[in-house]
């Protein structure tokens, strides 16, 4: 085993931090290390924590760590630095909000910088989660700001996704990107000490109810008008699909946090304990594998074709051929290698 991989498995904090840096920068032996670590992964429960800037994700994450530690769980946090103008310097702020755990050797907090290329961030995040899984985390919390495509991708790699909403800051259901709502497994209506928490919760309940009906109508065809699903069908529907749960919290006062973890735990039981959950995990693994394959194929093709790729670019620029034909020709050339 690579000596650095050994350090991760031995739960050496500095060695693990070093591996995280290599993986984040994609330098050194990072691929060899990830390969060696993979057999030691698969035990952690990954929870994505997302929501608009300032909704209370870091504060809530800090409180969740406390409850998880009280249960004897080893916890890792990956805080993704958003490039959002609303939350510049978020890493520093997040560090401060989670620093109550900085002396605890069973809590590992890692910040991840936004990578340039689209998809780069989610790839790094997925790899870092694997490192922390091998380190021995029982739970990995991944905090992202629910804005871009990258963040949505990260959410898709989590076993459970928590979407944090805050009332009274224009953070209503409509203001949240549709993609994020669709991947929510549990909602936290945080800042429940503020006006508007009831309205936010009602909006969410309505949205979830409508979402269920639309899906059910689609699945069963047009024979059933909306609202006329019989009970038996509703039961099947409920069993085969996860209906998002809603919790209310005041993170700053530590209210509702244990209950919220209870809701998250119910989702974990579904993901890891039912055939539907297993199907979902397999589906996500397949997506991840496709991404990995796509990347490997492109790297291999660009490396092998080199000069031909340049020639194709020139030919398209001169309008001697079109990009579609050029791509087909390059694929054929690569296949014949
Ligand atoms: N009143 C009230 N304030 C809260 C609550 N939870 C968090 N806050 C405050 O809201 C502000 C933002 O909290 P954060 O935890 O940094 O929010 P965040 O979602 O991590 O923010 P970004 O990482 O910048 O997107 C802080 O000043 C918190 O103290 C709550 O339940 N009630
Ligand atoms: Mg934060």
Coordinates of C-alpha atoms and ligand atoms in Angstrom, one line a residue:
X1 CA 0.0 0.0 0.0
X2 CA 1.1 3.5 -0.7
X3 CA 2.7 5.0 2.5
X4 CA 0.3 7.9 2.4
X5 CA -2.8 5.7 1.9
X6 CA -1.5 3.7 5.0
X7 CA -1.5 7.0 7.0
X8 CA -5.1 7.6 6.1
X9 CA -6.1 4.0 7.1
X10 CA -4.1 4.5 10.3
X11 CA -6.2 7.6 11.0
X12 CA -3.2 9.9 11.0
X13 CA -4.7 13.4 10.8
X14 CA -1.8 15.2 9.2
X15 CA -1.3 12.4 6.7
X16 CA -5.0 12.5 5.8
X17 CA -4.9 16.3 5.4
X18 CA -1.9 15.8 3.1
X19 CA -3.8 13.3 1.0
X20 CA -6.8 15.6 0.8
X21 CA -4.5 18.4 -0.6
X22 CA -3.0 16.0 -3.2
X23 CA -6.5 14.9 -4.3
X24 CA -7.8 18.5 -4.3
X25 CA -4.9 19.7 -6.5
X26 CA -4.8 16.4 -8.5
X27 CA -1.1 16.1 -8.2
X28 CA 1.5 13.6 -7.0
X29 CA 0.4 10.0 -6.5
X30 CA -3.2 10.9 -5.9
X31 CA -4.6 8.2 -8.2
X32 CA -2.5 5.4 -6.8
X33 CA -3.5 6.5 -3.3
X34 CA -7.2 6.6 -4.2
X35 CA -6.9 3.1 -5.7
X36 CA -5.3 1.8 -2.5
X37 CA -7.9 3.5 -0.4
X38 CA -11.0 2.2 -2.3
X39 CA -11.1 -1.2 -0.6
X40 CA -11.4 0.6 2.7
X41 CA -14.4 2.7 1.7
X42 CA -18.1 2.0 1.6
X43 CA -18.9 2.4 5.3
X44 CA -19.6 6.1 5.6
X45 CA -23.0 7.7 5.3
X46 CA -22.7 10.8 3.2
X47 CA -25.1 13.7 3.9
X48 CA -25.1 16.7 1.5
X49 CA -26.2 19.9 3.2
X50 CA -27.2 22.6 0.7
X51 CA -29.4 25.7 0.5
X52 CA -29.2 29.4 -0.2
X53 CA -26.3 31.5 1.2
X54 CA -26.8 32.5 4.8
X55 CA -29.6 30.0 5.4
X56 CA -27.7 28.5 8.3
X57 CA -26.0 25.5 6.8
X58 CA -22.7 25.8 8.7
X59 CA -24.4 26.6 12.0
X60 CA -26.7 23.6 11.6
X61 CA -23.8 21.4 10.5
X62 CA -21.9 22.3 13.7
X63 CA -24.9 21.3 15.8
X64 CA -25.4 18.1 13.9
X65 CA -21.7 17.2 14.6
X66 CA -22.4 17.7 18.3
X67 CA -25.3 15.3 18.3
X68 CA -23.5 12.7 16.2
X69 CA -20.4 12.9 18.5
X70 CA -22.7 12.3 21.5
X71 CA -23.9 9.1 19.7
X72 CA -20.2 8.1 19.4
X73 CA -20.0 8.6 15.6
X74 CA -16.8 9.7 13.9
X75 CA -17.6 12.7 11.7
X76 CA -16.0 14.4 8.7
X77 CA -17.1 17.6 7.1
X78 CA -16.3 18.8 3.6
X79 CA -17.0 22.5 3.3
X80 CA -17.2 23.7 -0.3
X81 CA -16.1 27.3 -0.8
X82 CA -18.7 29.0 -2.9
X83 CA -17.6 31.6 -5.4
X84 CA -20.9 33.3 -4.8
X85 CA -20.6 37.1 -4.2
X86 CA -23.0 36.8 -1.3
X87 CA -20.7 34.7 0.8
X88 CA -17.1 35.7 0.1
X89 CA -14.8 34.4 2.7
X90 CA -17.2 31.7 3.6
X91 CA -14.4 29.2 4.4
X92 CA -13.1 31.4 7.2
X93 CA -16.6 31.9 8.5
X94 CA -17.4 28.2 8.3
X95 CA -14.2 27.4 10.2
X96 CA -15.2 29.7 13.0
X97 CA -18.7 28.3 13.1
X98 CA -17.4 24.8 13.4
X99 CA -14.3 25.5 15.5
X100 CA -16.0 24.1 18.7
X101 CA -14.9 20.7 17.3
X102 CA -11.4 21.6 16.2
X103 CA -9.7 19.9 19.2
X104 CA -11.7 16.6 18.7
X105 CA -9.6 14.0 16.9
X106 CA -12.8 12.2 15.8
X107 CA -13.9 15.2 13.8
X108 CA -12.2 16.1 10.5
X109 CA -13.1 19.3 8.8
X110 CA -11.8 20.0 5.3
X111 CA -12.5 23.0 3.0
X112 CA -12.4 22.5 -0.7
X113 CA -11.8 25.4 -3.1
X114 CA -13.8 25.8 -6.3
X115 CA -12.0 24.4 -9.3
X116 CA -11.9 26.1 -12.6
X117 CA -13.4 23.5 -14.9
X118 CA -17.0 22.6 -14.7
X119 CA -17.4 19.2 -13.0
X120 CA -13.9 19.6 -11.4
X121 CA -15.4 20.5 -8.0
X122 CA -17.8 17.6 -7.8
X123 CA -15.1 15.2 -8.9
X124 CA -12.7 16.5 -6.2
X125 CA -15.5 16.4 -3.6
X126 CA -16.4 12.8 -4.4
X127 CA -12.8 11.8 -4.1
X128 CA -12.3 13.6 -0.8
X129 CA -15.4 11.9 0.5
X130 CA -13.8 8.6 -0.3
X131 CA -10.6 9.6 1.5
X132 CA -12.6 10.5 4.6
X133 CA -14.6 7.3 4.4
X134 CA -11.3 5.3 4.4
X135 CA -10.1 7.5 7.3
X136 CA -13.0 5.9 9.2
X137 CA -15.7 8.6 9.2
X138 CA -19.1 7.1 10.1
X139 CA -20.8 10.2 8.7
X140 CA -19.5 12.7 6.1
X141 CA -21.3 16.0 5.9
X142 CA -20.8 17.9 2.7
X143 CA -21.8 21.6 2.8
X144 CA -22.4 23.3 -0.5
X145 CA -24.3 26.4 -1.6
X146 CA -27.1 25.3 -3.9
X147 CA -26.4 27.6 -6.8
X148 CA -24.5 26.0 -9.7
X149 CA -24.3 22.8 -11.7
X150 CA -21.3 21.7 -9.8
X151 CA -23.1 21.9 -6.5
X152 CA -26.1 20.0 -7.9
X153 CA -23.7 17.3 -9.0
X154 CA -22.2 17.0 -5.5
X155 CA -25.7 16.7 -4.1
X156 CA -26.3 13.8 -6.4
X157 CA -23.3 11.9 -5.0
X158 CA -24.6 12.1 -1.4
X159 CA -26.7 9.2 0.2
X160 CA -29.0 11.8 1.8
X161 CA -29.5 15.4 0.9
X162 CA -30.6 18.0 3.4
X163 CA -31.9 21.3 2.0
X164 CA -31.8 24.2 4.5
X165 CA -34.4 26.9 4.0
X166 CA -34.7 30.1 6.0
X167 CA -37.9 32.2 6.0
X168 CA -38.0 36.0 5.9
X169 CA -35.0 36.5 3.6
X170 CA -36.7 36.0 0.2
X171 CA -35.7 32.4 0.6
X172 CA -39.1 31.0 -0.4
X173 CA -39.8 27.9 -2.2
X174 CA -39.8 29.7 -5.6
X175 CA -36.4 31.2 -5.0
X176 CA -34.8 27.8 -4.7
X177 CA -33.5 26.3 -7.9
X178 CA -35.9 23.5 -9.1
X179 CA -33.0 21.1 -9.3
X180 CA -32.2 21.4 -5.7
X181 CA -35.8 20.9 -4.7
X182 CA -35.9 17.7 -6.7
X183 CA -33.0 16.2 -5.0
X184 CA -34.1 17.1 -1.4
X185 CA -34.6 14.1 0.9
X186 CA -35.1 16.2 4.0
X187 CA -35.9 19.9 4.4
X188 CA -34.9 21.9 7.4
X189 CA -36.9 25.1 7.9
X190 CA -34.2 26.8 9.9
X191 CA -34.4 30.2 11.6
X192 CA -37.8 29.0 12.8
X193 CA -37.5 31.8 15.4
X194 CA -38.3 34.3 12.6
X195 CA -41.6 35.3 11.1
X196 CA -42.6 33.3 8.0
X197 CA -41.5 29.8 9.1
X198 CA -45.1 28.6 9.0
X199 CA -45.5 29.9 5.5
X200 CA -42.3 28.3 4.3
X201 CA -43.3 25.0 5.8
X202 CA -46.8 25.2 4.2
X203 CA -45.2 26.0 0.8
X204 CA -43.0 23.0 1.1
X205 CA -45.8 20.7 2.1
X206 CA -47.8 21.9 -0.8
X207 CA -44.9 21.4 -3.2
X208 CA -44.2 17.9 -1.9
X209 CA -47.9 17.0 -2.2
X210 CA -48.1 18.2 -5.8
X211 CA -44.9 16.6 -6.7
X212 CA -46.2 13.2 -5.5
X213 CA -49.4 13.6 -7.5
X214 CA -47.6 14.5 -10.7
X215 CA -45.3 11.6 -10.4
X216 CA -48.1 9.2 -9.6
X217 CA -50.3 10.4 -12.5
X218 CA -47.3 10.0 -14.8
X219 CA -46.6 6.5 -13.5
X220 CA -50.1 5.2 -13.7
X221 CA -51.1 6.7 -17.0
X222 CA -54.1 8.9 -17.7
X223 CA -56.8 6.5 -16.4
X224 CA -56.6 8.2 -13.0
X225 CA -57.5 11.8 -12.6
X226 CA -55.4 13.7 -10.1
X227 CA -56.8 13.3 -6.6
X228 CA -58.6 10.1 -7.5
X229 CA -55.8 7.7 -6.8
X230 CA -57.2 4.8 -4.7
X231 CA -55.6 4.0 -1.4
X232 CA -53.9 0.9 -2.6
X233 CA -52.1 2.8 -5.3
X234 CA -51.1 5.5 -2.8
X235 CA -49.6 2.9 -0.6
X236 CA -47.5 1.4 -3.4
X237 CA -46.5 4.9 -4.4
X238 CA -45.4 5.8 -0.9
X239 CA -43.4 2.6 -0.6
X240 CA -41.6 2.9 -3.9
X241 CA -40.6 6.5 -3.7
X242 CA -39.1 8.6 -0.9
X243 CA -41.4 11.4 0.2
X244 CA -39.3 14.3 1.5
X245 CA -39.6 15.0 5.2
X246 CA -39.6 18.5 6.8
X247 CA -38.0 19.5 10.1
X248 CA -38.0 22.9 11.9
X249 CA -34.8 24.1 13.6
X250 CA -33.3 27.1 15.3
X251 CA -29.7 26.2 14.8
X252 CA -28.3 29.1 16.9
X253 CA -30.4 28.0 19.9
X254 CA -29.8 24.3 19.2
X255 CA -33.6 23.6 18.8
X256 CA -34.9 20.8 16.7
X257 CA -31.5 19.5 15.8
X258 CA -31.9 16.0 17.4
X259 CA -35.3 15.7 15.8
X260 CA -33.8 16.7 12.4
X261 CA -31.1 14.0 12.8
X262 CA -34.0 11.6 13.4
X263 CA -35.5 12.5 10.1
X264 CA -32.2 12.1 8.3
X265 CA -31.8 8.7 10.0
X266 CA -35.1 7.6 8.6
X267 CA -33.8 8.4 5.1
X268 CA -30.6 6.5 5.8
X269 CA -32.6 3.5 6.8
X270 CA -34.5 3.8 3.5
X271 CA -31.4 4.2 1.4
X272 CA -29.5 1.3 3.0
X273 CA -32.3 -0.9 4.0
X274 CA -34.8 -1.2 1.1
X275 CA -34.7 -2.5 -2.5
X276 CA -35.7 1.0 -3.7
X277 CA -32.8 2.6 -1.8
X278 CA -30.4 0.0 -3.2
X279 CA -31.7 0.7 -6.7
X280 CA -31.0 4.4 -6.2
X281 CA -27.5 3.8 -4.9
X282 CA -26.8 1.6 -7.9
X283 CA -28.2 4.2 -10.3
X284 CA -25.9 6.9 -8.7
X285 CA -22.9 4.6 -8.9
X286 CA -23.6 4.0 -12.5
X287 CA -23.7 7.8 -13.2
X288 CA -20.4 8.2 -11.4
X289 CA -18.9 5.4 -13.4
X290 CA -20.0 7.0 -16.6
X291 CA -18.5 10.3 -15.6
X292 CA -15.2 8.5 -14.8
X293 CA -15.3 6.6 -18.1
X294 CA -16.1 9.7 -20.1
X295 CA -13.1 11.5 -18.6
X296 CA -10.8 8.6 -19.1
X297 CA -11.9 8.2 -22.7
X298 CA -11.4 11.9 -23.5
X299 CA -8.0 11.9 -21.9
X300 CA -7.0 8.8 -23.9
X301 CA -8.4 10.1 -27.2
X302 CA -6.8 13.5 -26.9
X303 CA -3.5 11.9 -26.0
X304 CA -3.6 9.4 -28.8
X305 CA -4.9 11.8 -31.5
X306 CA -2.8 14.9 -30.8
X307 CA -1.8 16.1 -34.2
X308 CA -5.0 14.8 -35.9
X309 CA -7.1 16.7 -33.4
X310 CA -5.2 19.9 -34.3
X311 CA -5.5 19.2 -38.0
X312 CA -9.3 18.7 -37.5
X313 CA -9.6 22.1 -35.7
X314 CA -7.8 23.8 -38.6
X315 CA -9.9 22.0 -41.2
X316 CA -13.1 23.1 -39.4
X317 CA -11.8 26.7 -39.1
X318 CA -11.2 26.7 -42.9
X319 CA -14.7 25.3 -43.4
X320 CA -13.2 22.3 -45.3
X321 CA -15.2 20.1 -43.0
X322 CA -17.9 20.4 -40.4
X323 CA -17.4 19.7 -36.6
X324 CA -19.8 16.7 -36.8
X325 CA -18.0 14.9 -39.5
X326 CA -14.6 15.8 -37.9
X327 CA -15.7 14.3 -34.6
X328 CA -16.9 11.1 -36.3
X329 CA -13.6 10.8 -38.2
X330 CA -11.6 11.3 -35.0
X331 CA -13.7 8.7 -33.2
X332 CA -13.1 6.2 -36.0
X333 CA -9.4 7.0 -36.0
X334 CA -9.1 6.5 -32.2
X335 CA -11.1 3.2 -32.4
X336 CA -8.6 1.8 -35.0
X337 CA -5.6 2.5 -32.8
Ligands
LIG1 N1 -32.1 33.9 14.0 C1 -31.4 32.8 13.6 N2 -30.2 33.0 13.0 C2 -29.5 31.9 12.6 C3 -30.0 30.6 12.7 N3 -29.1 29.8 12.2 C4 -28.1 30.5 11.7 N4 -28.3 31.8 12.0 C5 -27.4 32.9 11.6 O1 -27.4 33.1 10.2 C6 -26.2 33.6 9.7 C7 -25.7 32.6 8.6 O2 -25.4 31.3 9.2 P1 -24.4 30.3 8.5 O3 -24.5 29.1 9.3 O4 -23.1 30.9 8.2 O5 -25.2 30.1 7.1 P2 -24.6 29.3 5.8 O6 -25.8 28.8 5.1 O7 -23.6 28.4 6.2 O8 -24.0 30.5 5.0 P3 -23.0 30.4 3.7 O9 -22.0 29.3 4.0 O10 -22.4 31.8 3.6 O11 -23.8 30.1 2.5 C8 -25.2 33.6 11.0 O12 -25.2 34.9 11.5 C9 -26.0 32.7 12.0 O13 -25.7 33.0 13.3 C10 -31.3 30.5 13.4 O14 -31.9 29.4 13.5 N5 -31.9 31.6 13.7
LIG2 MG1 -21.6 28.1 5.4

